[in-house]
Amino acid sequence: MQPVVILVRPQMGENIGASARAMLNFGLTDMRLVDPRDGWPNPRAVAMASGAAGQVLDRARVFPTLAEAMGDVDFAFATTARGRELTKPVHTPATAMAEARELTGQGRRVGLIFGPERAGLENDDVARANAIITVPVNPDFPSLNLAQAVLLLGYEWTRDALPPEPAPRGRRPDAEIPATRLEIEKLADHWESRLTEARFFFPPDKAPAMRLTVRNLWSRLPLTRGDVQIFHGMLRQLTWAGPGKPRQDRPDAPAD
């Protein structure tokens, strides 16, 4: 079960759309709108949402009041940067989303409440929440854009489930995937063969140590498949063309 994102009296369609994009970045799709200023649907929100329109905005539900939007919510966090008279637990985004994961694991529905762009949530809105989320930002400029706040909580919600590297292997271009041991071995063999032909390993009594040093060099480099192809190509060009011979003269050379 994922948290519900509730936008209270949002003013600009662009911010609603940007919030939808931020949600979908981290797998959140349940958006609820409370009395949006410019009505609903909003073409500016759709334009800004881009690919998130179908999965988030088309499913978004509109409510006249926050109380109705929270009808099935068991525990709600109100996001605010201002001090309030109301006594409630105050969380950072990280601690709030850690608690949210525990609550959803118990089968309880969590709501994340965001206020309008100009002034944020009012006390009447915050009073309906169980706890407050405040981002520890520069105290001289604590204001966050609506979509930025949604993005921040979305990231904290899914942080533990995110892949350990920026681009999962299956989605990376083939040239950026780390080269396999076999690919590096073949590259080392290619260079050793051509360097032997060029009499690089000289004098004979030092050749074994030189070969070992060069072989060790390849194993220490963090090569990708694209790197391996580049090194193969450079060596083929050098050994085919010879010094000073232009590449375009090569019959099978691809055009630049």
C-alpha positions as protocol buffer text, in pm:
chain_id: "A"
residue {
  index: 1
  type: MET
  ca { x: 0 y: 0 z: 0 }
}
residue {
  index: 2
  type: GLN
  ca { x: 139 y: 340 z: -96 }
}
residue {
  index: 3
  type: PRO
  ca { x: 79 y: 679 z: 67 }
}
residue {
  index: 4
  type: VAL
  ca { x: -195 y: 908 z: -60 }
}
residue {
  index: 5
  type: VAL
  ca { x: -75 y: 1249 z: -182 }
}
residue {
  index: 6
  type: ILE
  ca { x: -327 y: 1521 z: -96 }
}
residue {
  index: 7
  type: LEU
  ca { x: -284 y: 1867 z: -249 }
}
residue {
  index: 8
  type: VAL
  ca { x: -492 y: 2118 z: -56 }
}
residue {
  index: 9
  type: ARG
  ca { x: -625 y: 2412 z: -258 }
}
residue {
  index: 10
  type: PRO
  ca { x: -348 y: 2399 z: -522 }
}
residue {
  index: 11
  type: GLN
  ca { x: -333 y: 2719 z: -723 }
}
residue {
  index: 12
  type: MET
  ca { x: -147 y: 2647 z: -1046 }
}
residue {
  index: 13
  type: GLY
  ca { x: -210 y: 2363 z: -1287 }
}
residue {
  index: 14
  type: GLU
  ca { x: 161 y: 2353 z: -1368 }
}
residue {
  index: 15
  type: ASN
  ca { x: 242 y: 2270 z: -1005 }
}
residue {
  index: 16
  type: ILE
  ca { x: -18 y: 1995 z: -998 }
}
residue {
  index: 17
  type: GLY
  ca { x: 133 y: 1846 z: -1312 }
}
residue {
  index: 18
  type: ALA
  ca { x: 487 y: 1874 z: -1179 }
}
residue {
  index: 19
  type: SER
  ca { x: 373 y: 1707 z: -857 }
}
residue {
  index: 20
  type: ALA
  ca { x: 227 y: 1421 z: -1060 }
}
residue {
  index: 21
  type: ARG
  ca { x: 562 y: 1374 z: -1233 }
}
residue {
  index: 22
  type: ALA
  ca { x: 740 y: 1378 z: -897 }
}
residue {
  index: 23
  type: MET
  ca { x: 500 y: 1116 z: -763 }
}
residue {
  index: 24
  type: LEU
  ca { x: 543 y: 879 z: -1054 }
}
residue {
  index: 25
  type: ASN
  ca { x: 920 y: 911 z: -1033 }
}
residue {
  index: 26
  type: PHE
  ca { x: 892 y: 710 z: -715 }
}
residue {
  index: 27
  type: GLY
  ca { x: 592 y: 492 z: -791 }
}
residue {
  index: 28
  type: LEU
  ca { x: 321 y: 697 z: -622 }
}
residue {
  index: 29
  type: THR
  ca { x: -5 y: 721 z: -815 }
}
residue {
  index: 30
  type: ASP
  ca { x: -284 y: 811 z: -566 }
}
residue {
  index: 31
  type: MET
  ca { x: -333 y: 1189 z: -596 }
}
residue {
  index: 32
  type: ARG
  ca { x: -622 y: 1370 z: -433 }
}
residue {
  index: 33
  type: LEU
  ca { x: -704 y: 1737 z: -492 }
}
residue {
  index: 34
  type: VAL
  ca { x: -891 y: 1953 z: -245 }
}
residue {
  index: 35
  type: ASP
  ca { x: -1076 y: 2245 z: -404 }
}
residue {
  index: 36
  type: PRO
  ca { x: -820 y: 2329 z: -678 }
}
residue {
  index: 37
  type: ARG
  ca { x: -834 y: 2702 z: -753 }
}
residue {
  index: 38
  type: ASP
  ca { x: -872 y: 2671 z: -1131 }
}
residue {
  index: 39
  type: GLY
  ca { x: -1106 y: 2374 z: -1128 }
}
residue {
  index: 40
  type: TRP
  ca { x: -1049 y: 2028 z: -1267 }
}
residue {
  index: 41
  type: PRO
  ca { x: -945 y: 1891 z: -1512 }
}
residue {
  index: 42
  type: ASN
  ca { x: -672 y: 2142 z: -1588 }
}
residue {
  index: 43
  type: PRO
  ca { x: -498 y: 2133 z: -1929 }
}
residue {
  index: 44
  type: ARG
  ca { x: -188 y: 2304 z: -1790 }
}
residue {
  index: 45
  type: ALA
  ca { x: -150 y: 2026 z: -1535 }
}
residue {
  index: 46
  type: VAL
  ca { x: -177 y: 1764 z: -1809 }
}
residue {
  index: 47
  type: ALA
  ca { x: 84 y: 1940 z: -2021 }
}
residue {
  index: 48
  type: MET
  ca { x: 326 y: 1967 z: -1731 }
}
residue {
  index: 49
  type: ALA
  ca { x: 271 y: 1610 z: -1615 }
}
residue {
  index: 50
  type: SER
  ca { x: 385 y: 1467 z: -1949 }
}
residue {
  index: 51
  type: GLY
  ca { x: 400 y: 1089 z: -1916 }
}
residue {
  index: 52
  type: ALA
  ca { x: 254 y: 1097 z: -1566 }
}
residue {
  index: 53
  type: ALA
  ca { x: -83 y: 1226 z: -1685 }
}
residue {
  index: 54
  type: GLY
  ca { x: -229 y: 887 z: -1765 }
}
residue {
  index: 55
  type: GLN
  ca { x: -110 y: 712 z: -1451 }
}
residue {
  index: 56
  type: VAL
  ca { x: -161 y: 991 z: -1197 }
}
residue {
  index: 57
  type: LEU
  ca { x: -375 y: 1282 z: -1319 }
}
residue {
  index: 58
  type: ASP
  ca { x: -634 y: 1071 z: -1497 }
}
residue {
  index: 59
  type: ARG
  ca { x: -690 y: 884 z: -1172 }
}
residue {
  index: 60
  type: ALA
  ca { x: -680 y: 1191 z: -946 }
}
residue {
  index: 61
  type: ARG
  ca { x: -990 y: 1251 z: -737 }
}
residue {
  index: 62
  type: VAL
  ca { x: -1125 y: 1592 z: -640 }
}
residue {
  index: 63
  type: PHE
  ca { x: -1283 y: 1667 z: -301 }
}
residue {
  index: 64
  type: PRO
  ca { x: -1446 y: 1985 z: -170 }
}
residue {
  index: 65
  type: THR
  ca { x: -1282 y: 1958 z: 174 }
}
residue {
  index: 66
  type: LEU
  ca { x: -972 y: 1808 z: 330 }
}
residue {
  index: 67
  type: ALA
  ca { x: -1185 y: 1607 z: 569 }
}
residue {
  index: 68
  type: GLU
  ca { x: -1353 y: 1429 z: 278 }
}
residue {
  index: 69
  type: ALA
  ca { x: -1022 y: 1370 z: 102 }
}
residue {
  index: 70
  type: MET
  ca { x: -895 y: 1202 z: 420 }
}
residue {
  index: 71
  type: GLY
  ca { x: -1201 y: 982 z: 457 }
}
residue {
  index: 72
  type: ASP
  ca { x: -1010 y: 651 z: 438 }
}
residue {
  index: 73
  type: VAL
  ca { x: -675 y: 776 z: 569 }
}
residue {
  index: 74
  type: ASP
  ca { x: -564 y: 622 z: 900 }
}
residue {
  index: 75
  type: PHE
  ca { x: -259 y: 841 z: 964 }
}
residue {
  index: 76
  type: ALA
  ca { x: -172 y: 1175 z: 804 }
}
residue {
  index: 77
  type: PHE
  ca { x: 141 y: 1387 z: 788 }
}
residue {
  index: 78
  type: ALA
  ca { x: 105 y: 1761 z: 725 }
}
residue {
  index: 79
  type: THR
  ca { x: 395 y: 1931 z: 551 }
}
residue {
  index: 80
  type: THR
  ca { x: 473 y: 2279 z: 681 }
}
residue {
  index: 81
  type: ALA
  ca { x: 778 y: 2499 z: 733 }
}
residue {
  index: 82
  type: ARG
  ca { x: 620 y: 2740 z: 979 }
}
residue {
  index: 83
  type: GLY
  ca { x: 591 y: 2714 z: 1354 }
}
residue {
  index: 84
  type: ARG
  ca { x: 244 y: 2629 z: 1478 }
}
residue {
  index: 85
  type: GLU
  ca { x: 63 y: 2655 z: 1807 }
}
residue {
  index: 86
  type: LEU
  ca { x: -62 y: 2300 z: 1765 }
}
residue {
  index: 87
  type: THR
  ca { x: 123 y: 2032 z: 1960 }
}
residue {
  index: 88
  type: LYS
  ca { x: 213 y: 1745 z: 1731 }
}
residue {
  index: 89
  type: PRO
  ca { x: 512 y: 1520 z: 1666 }
}
residue {
  index: 90
  type: VAL
  ca { x: 749 y: 1686 z: 1419 }
}
residue {
  index: 91
  type: HIS
  ca { x: 945 y: 1473 z: 1169 }
}
residue {
  index: 92
  type: THR
  ca { x: 1204 y: 1521 z: 902 }
}
residue {
  index: 93
  type: PRO
  ca { x: 1113 y: 1366 z: 566 }
}
residue {
  index: 94
  type: ALA
  ca { x: 1338 y: 1069 z: 643 }
}
residue {
  index: 95
  type: THR
  ca { x: 1190 y: 987 z: 985 }
}
residue {
  index: 96
  type: ALA
  ca { x: 836 y: 1051 z: 862 }
}
residue {
  index: 97
  type: MET
  ca { x: 867 y: 811 z: 572 }
}
residue {
  index: 98
  type: ALA
  ca { x: 1029 y: 550 z: 793 }
}
residue {
  index: 99
  type: GLU
  ca { x: 720 y: 566 z: 1013 }
}
residue {
  index: 100
  type: ALA
  ca { x: 498 y: 566 z: 705 }
}
residue {
  index: 101
  type: ARG
  ca { x: 656 y: 240 z: 588 }
}
residue {
  index: 102
  type: GLU
  ca { x: 588 y: 84 z: 927 }
}
residue {
  index: 103
  type: LEU
  ca { x: 227 y: 199 z: 922 }
}
residue {
  index: 104
  type: THR
  ca { x: 157 y: 77 z: 570 }
}
residue {
  index: 105
  type: GLY
  ca { x: 320 y: -253 z: 662 }
}
residue {
  index: 106
  type: GLN
  ca { x: 49 y: -284 z: 926 }
}
residue {
  index: 107
  type: GLY
  ca { x: -218 y: -227 z: 662 }
}
residue {
  index: 108
  type: ARG
  ca { x: -286 y: 135 z: 758 }
}
residue {
  index: 109
  type: ARG
  ca { x: -335 y: 399 z: 490 }
}
residue {
  index: 110
  type: VAL
  ca { x: -104 y: 700 z: 516 }
}
residue {
  index: 111
  type: GLY
  ca { x: -177 y: 1046 z: 378 }
}
residue {
  index: 112
  type: LEU
  ca { x: 76 y: 1316 z: 289 }
}
residue {
  index: 113
  type: ILE
  ca { x: -85 y: 1659 z: 297 }
}
residue {
  index: 114
  type: PHE
  ca { x: 61 y: 1954 z: 104 }
}
residue {
  index: 115
  type: GLY
  ca { x: -67 y: 2311 z: 122 }
}
residue {
  index: 116
  type: PRO
  ca { x: -129 y: 2575 z: -144 }
}
residue {
  index: 117
  type: GLU
  ca { x: 169 y: 2742 z: -306 }
}
residue {
  index: 118
  type: ARG
  ca { x: 126 y: 3093 z: -169 }
}
residue {
  index: 119
  type: ALA
  ca { x: 95 y: 3034 z: 206 }
}
residue {
  index: 120
  type: GLY
  ca { x: 99 y: 2662 z: 278 }
}
residue {
  index: 121
  type: LEU
  ca { x: -137 y: 2478 z: 505 }
}
residue {
  index: 122
  type: GLU
  ca { x: -359 y: 2665 z: 746 }
}
residue {
  index: 123
  type: ASN
  ca { x: -395 y: 2568 z: 1111 }
}
residue {
  index: 124
  type: ASP
  ca { x: -734 y: 2410 z: 1039 }
}
residue {
  index: 125
  type: ASP
  ca { x: -562 y: 2182 z: 786 }
}
residue {
  index: 126
  type: VAL
  ca { x: -273 y: 2092 z: 1015 }
}
residue {
  index: 127
  type: ALA
  ca { x: -516 y: 2014 z: 1298 }
}
residue {
  index: 128
  type: ARG
  ca { x: -649 y: 1720 z: 1096 }
}
residue {
  index: 129
  type: ALA
  ca { x: -305 y: 1559 z: 1068 }
}
residue {
  index: 130
  type: ASN
  ca { x: -144 y: 1325 z: 1318 }
}
residue {
  index: 131
  type: ALA
  ca { x: 208 y: 1461 z: 1273 }
}
residue {
  index: 132
  type: ILE
  ca { x: 405 y: 1735 z: 1099 }
}
residue {
  index: 133
  type: ILE
  ca { x: 687 y: 1708 z: 845 }
}
residue {
  index: 134
  type: THR
  ca { x: 935 y: 1994 z: 830 }
}
residue {
  index: 135
  type: VAL
  ca { x: 1231 y: 1992 z: 595 }
}
residue {
  index: 136
  type: PRO
  ca { x: 1554 y: 2106 z: 764 }
}
residue {
  index: 137
  type: VAL
  ca { x: 1644 y: 2369 z: 505 }
}
residue {
  index: 138
  type: ASN
  ca { x: 1801 y: 2715 z: 522 }
}
residue {
  index: 139
  type: PRO
  ca { x: 1604 y: 2894 z: 798 }
}
residue {
  index: 140
  type: ASP
  ca { x: 1634 y: 3221 z: 610 }
}
residue {
  index: 141
  type: PHE
  ca { x: 1459 y: 3070 z: 308 }
}
residue {
  index: 142
  type: PRO
  ca { x: 1250 y: 2769 z: 414 }
}
residue {
  index: 143
  type: SER
  ca { x: 1000 y: 2776 z: 127 }
}
residue {
  index: 144
  type: LEU
  ca { x: 985 y: 2480 z: -110 }
}
residue {
  index: 145
  type: ASN
  ca { x: 797 y: 2460 z: -438 }
}
residue {
  index: 146
  type: LEU
  ca { x: 499 y: 2226 z: -416 }
}
residue {
  index: 147
  type: ALA
  ca { x: 644 y: 1972 z: -659 }
}
residue {
  index: 148
  type: GLN
  ca { x: 982 y: 1988 z: -485 }
}
residue {
  index: 149
  type: ALA
  ca { x: 820 y: 1893 z: -156 }
}
residue {
  index: 150
  type: VAL
  ca { x: 632 y: 1605 z: -319 }
}
residue {
  index: 151
  type: LEU
  ca { x: 952 y: 1486 z: -487 }
}
residue {
  index: 152
  type: LEU
  ca { x: 1145 y: 1495 z: -160 }
}
residue {
  index: 153
  type: LEU
  ca { x: 892 y: 1283 z: 27 }
}
residue {
  index: 154
  type: GLY
  ca { x: 855 y: 1047 z: -268 }
}
residue {
  index: 155
  type: TYR
  ca { x: 1230 y: 990 z: -267 }
}
residue {
  index: 156
  type: GLU
  ca { x: 1238 y: 923 z: 106 }
}
residue {
  index: 157
  type: TRP
  ca { x: 942 y: 686 z: 73 }
}
residue {
  index: 158
  type: THR
  ca { x: 1117 y: 463 z: -181 }
}
residue {
  index: 159
  type: ARG
  ca { x: 1480 y: 526 z: -81 }
}
residue {
  index: 160
  type: ASP
  ca { x: 1538 y: 183 z: 72 }
}
residue {
  index: 161
  type: ALA
  ca { x: 1398 y: 14 z: -239 }
}
residue {
  index: 162
  type: LEU
  ca { x: 1601 y: 216 z: -491 }
}
residue {
  index: 163
  type: PRO
  ca { x: 1876 y: 41 z: -689 }
}
residue {
  index: 164
  type: PRO
  ca { x: 2231 y: 78 z: -550 }
}
residue {
  index: 165
  type: GLU
  ca { x: 2352 y: 249 z: -867 }
}
residue {
  index: 166
  type: PRO
  ca { x: 2194 y: 542 z: -1057 }
}
residue {
  index: 167
  type: ALA
  ca { x: 2094 y: 337 z: -1364 }
}
residue {
  index: 168
  type: PRO
  ca { x: 1990 y: -27 z: -1322 }
}
residue {
  index: 169
  type: ARG
  ca { x: 2195 y: -257 z: -1542 }
}
residue {
  index: 170
  type: GLY
  ca { x: 1900 y: -366 z: -1751 }
}
residue {
  index: 171
  type: ARG
  ca { x: 1818 y: -7 z: -1849 }
}
residue {
  index: 172
  type: ARG
  ca { x: 2170 y: 115 z: -1925 }
}
residue {
  index: 173
  type: PRO
  ca { x: 2302 y: 144 z: -2280 }
}
residue {
  index: 174
  type: ASP
  ca { x: 2509 y: -158 z: -2372 }
}
residue {
  index: 175
  type: ALA
  ca { x: 2823 y: 55 z: -2408 }
}
residue {
  index: 176
  type: GLU
  ca { x: 2794 y: 166 z: -2043 }
}
residue {
  index: 177
  type: ILE
  ca { x: 2769 y: -184 z: -1898 }
}
residue {
  index: 178
  type: PRO
  ca { x: 3091 y: -297 z: -1726 }
}
residue {
  index: 179
  type: ALA
  ca { x: 3304 y: -519 z: -1948 }
}
residue {
  index: 180
  type: THR
  ca { x: 3313 y: -887 z: -1858 }
}
residue {
  index: 181
  type: ARG
  ca { x: 3631 y: -1065 z: -1760 }
}
residue {
  index: 182
  type: LEU
  ca { x: 3634 y: -1247 z: -2095 }
}
residue {
  index: 183
  type: GLU
  ca { x: 3601 y: -919 z: -2288 }
}
residue {
  index: 184
  type: ILE
  ca { x: 3894 y: -770 z: -2097 }
}
residue {
  index: 185
  type: GLU
  ca { x: 4102 y: -1086 z: -2155 }
}
residue {
  index: 186
  type: LYS
  ca { x: 4041 y: -1066 z: -2529 }
}
residue {
  index: 187
  type: LEU
  ca { x: 4136 y: -699 z: -2529 }
}
residue {
  index: 188
  type: ALA
  ca { x: 4458 y: -777 z: -2341 }
}
residue {
  index: 189
  type: ASP
  ca { x: 4536 y: -1059 z: -2587 }
}
residue {
  index: 190
  type: HIS
  ca { x: 4478 y: -826 z: -2883 }
}
residue {
  index: 191
  type: TRP
  ca { x: 4714 y: -561 z: -2749 }
}
residue {
  index: 192
  type: GLU
  ca { x: 4978 y: -811 z: -2643 }
}
residue {
  index: 193
  type: SER
  ca { x: 4975 y: -969 z: -2988 }
}
residue {
  index: 194
  type: ARG
  ca { x: 5014 y: -635 z: -3168 }
}
residue {
  index: 195
  type: LEU
  ca { x: 5276 y: -508 z: -2925 }
}
residue {
  index: 196
  type: THR
  ca { x: 5471 y: -829 z: -2977 }
}
residue {
  index: 197
  type: GLU
  ca { x: 5460 y: -776 z: -3354 }
}
residue {
  index: 198
  type: ALA
  ca { x: 5586 y: -420 z: -3299 }
}
residue {
  index: 199
  type: ARG
  ca { x: 5872 y: -556 z: -3081 }
}
residue {
  index: 200
  type: PHE
  ca { x: 5754 y: -355 z: -2783 }
}
residue {
  index: 201
  type: PHE
  ca { x: 5857 y: -629 z: -2541 }
}
residue {
  index: 202
  type: PHE
  ca { x: 6232 y: -575 z: -2564 }
}
residue {
  index: 203
  type: PRO
  ca { x: 6492 y: -676 z: -2463 }
}
residue {
  index: 204
  type: PRO
  ca { x: 6402 y: -1046 z: -2443 }
}
residue {
  index: 205
  type: ASP
  ca { x: 6512 y: -1088 z: -2082 }
}
residue {
  index: 206
  type: LYS
  ca { x: 6266 y: -815 z: -1970 }
}
residue {
  index: 207
  type: ALA
  ca { x: 5978 y: -924 z: -2197 }
}
residue {
  index: 208
  type: PRO
  ca { x: 5801 y: -1154 z: -1944 }
}
residue {
  index: 209
  type: ALA
  ca { x: 5792 y: -880 z: -1677 }
}
residue {
  index: 210
  type: MET
  ca { x: 5673 y: -623 z: -1932 }
}
residue {
  index: 211
  type: ARG
  ca { x: 5391 y: -854 z: -2050 }
}
residue {
  index: 212
  type: LEU
  ca { x: 5285 y: -910 z: -1690 }
}
residue {
  index: 213
  type: THR
  ca { x: 5280 y: -535 z: -1622 }
}
residue {
  index: 214
  type: VAL
  ca { x: 5066 y: -464 z: -1930 }
}
residue {
  index: 215
  type: ARG
  ca { x: 4829 y: -752 z: -1850 }
}
residue {
  index: 216
  type: ASN
  ca { x: 4791 y: -622 z: -1496 }
}
residue {
  index: 217
  type: LEU
  ca { x: 4715 y: -274 z: -1630 }
}
residue {
  index: 218
  type: TRP
  ca { x: 4405 y: -397 z: -1814 }
}
residue {
  index: 219
  type: SER
  ca { x: 4269 y: -577 z: -1510 }
}
residue {
  index: 220
  type: ARG
  ca { x: 4301 y: -262 z: -1298 }
}
residue {
  index: 221
  type: LEU
  ca { x: 4102 y: -38 z: -1532 }
}
residue {
  index: 222
  type: PRO
  ca { x: 3722 y: -7 z: -1469 }
}
residue {
  index: 223
  type: LEU
  ca { x: 3637 y: -67 z: -1834 }
}
residue {
  index: 224
  type: THR
  ca { x: 3292 y: -64 z: -1989 }
}
residue {
  index: 225
  type: ARG
  ca { x: 3199 y: -253 z: -2304 }
}
residue {
  index: 226
  type: GLY
  ca { x: 3218 y: 74 z: -2492 }
}
residue {
  index: 227
  type: ASP
  ca { x: 3571 y: 133 z: -2360 }
}
residue {
  index: 228
  type: VAL
  ca { x: 3678 y: -212 z: -2479 }
}
residue {
  index: 229
  type: GLN
  ca { x: 3547 y: -146 z: -2828 }
}
residue {
  index: 230
  type: ILE
  ca { x: 3729 y: 188 z: -2840 }
}
residue {
  index: 231
  type: PHE
  ca { x: 4059 y: 29 z: -2741 }
}
residue {
  index: 232
  type: HIS
  ca { x: 4015 y: -246 z: -3001 }
}
residue {
  index: 233
  type: GLY
  ca { x: 3934 y: 15 z: -3265 }
}
residue {
  index: 234
  type: MET
  ca { x: 4229 y: 237 z: -3179 }
}
residue {
  index: 235
  type: LEU
  ca { x: 4467 y: -55 z: -3205 }
}
residue {
  index: 236
  type: ARG
  ca { x: 4323 y: -174 z: -3537 }
}
residue {
  index: 237
  type: GLN
  ca { x: 4355 y: 175 z: -3680 }
}
residue {
  index: 238
  type: LEU
  ca { x: 4711 y: 218 z: -3562 }
}
residue {
  index: 239
  type: THR
  ca { x: 4827 y: -116 z: -3693 }
}
residue {
  index: 240
  type: TRP
  ca { x: 4637 y: -90 z: -4024 }
}
residue {
  index: 241
  type: ALA
  ca { x: 4705 y: 269 z: -4127 }
}
residue {
  index: 242
  type: GLY
  ca { x: 5056 y: 321 z: -4002 }
}
residue {
  index: 243
  type: PRO
  ca { x: 5197 y: 662 z: -3909 }
}
residue {
  index: 244
  type: GLY
  ca { x: 5044 y: 952 z: -4095 }
}
residue {
  index: 245
  type: LYS
  ca { x: 4795 y: 754 z: -4307 }
}
residue {
  index: 246
  type: PRO
  ca { x: 4448 y: 918 z: -4293 }
}
residue {
  index: 247
  type: ARG
  ca { x: 4161 y: 714 z: -4161 }
}
residue {
  index: 248
  type: GLN
  ca { x: 3926 y: 785 z: -4453 }
}
residue {
  index: 249
  type: ASP
  ca { x: 4159 y: 589 z: -4685 }
}
residue {
  index: 250
  type: ARG
  ca { x: 4068 y: 269 z: -4505 }
}
residue {
  index: 251
  type: PRO
  ca { x: 3824 y: 73 z: -4727 }
}
residue {
  index: 252
  type: ASP
  ca { x: 3605 y: -55 z: -4442 }
}
residue {
  index: 253
  type: ALA
  ca { x: 3626 y: 251 z: -4216 }
}
residue {
  index: 254
  type: PRO
  ca { x: 3284 y: 391 z: -4127 }
}
residue {
  index: 255
  type: ALA
  ca { x: 3211 y: 749 z: -4223 }
}
residue {
  index: 256
  type: ASP
  ca { x: 3239 y: 1005 z: -3941 }
}
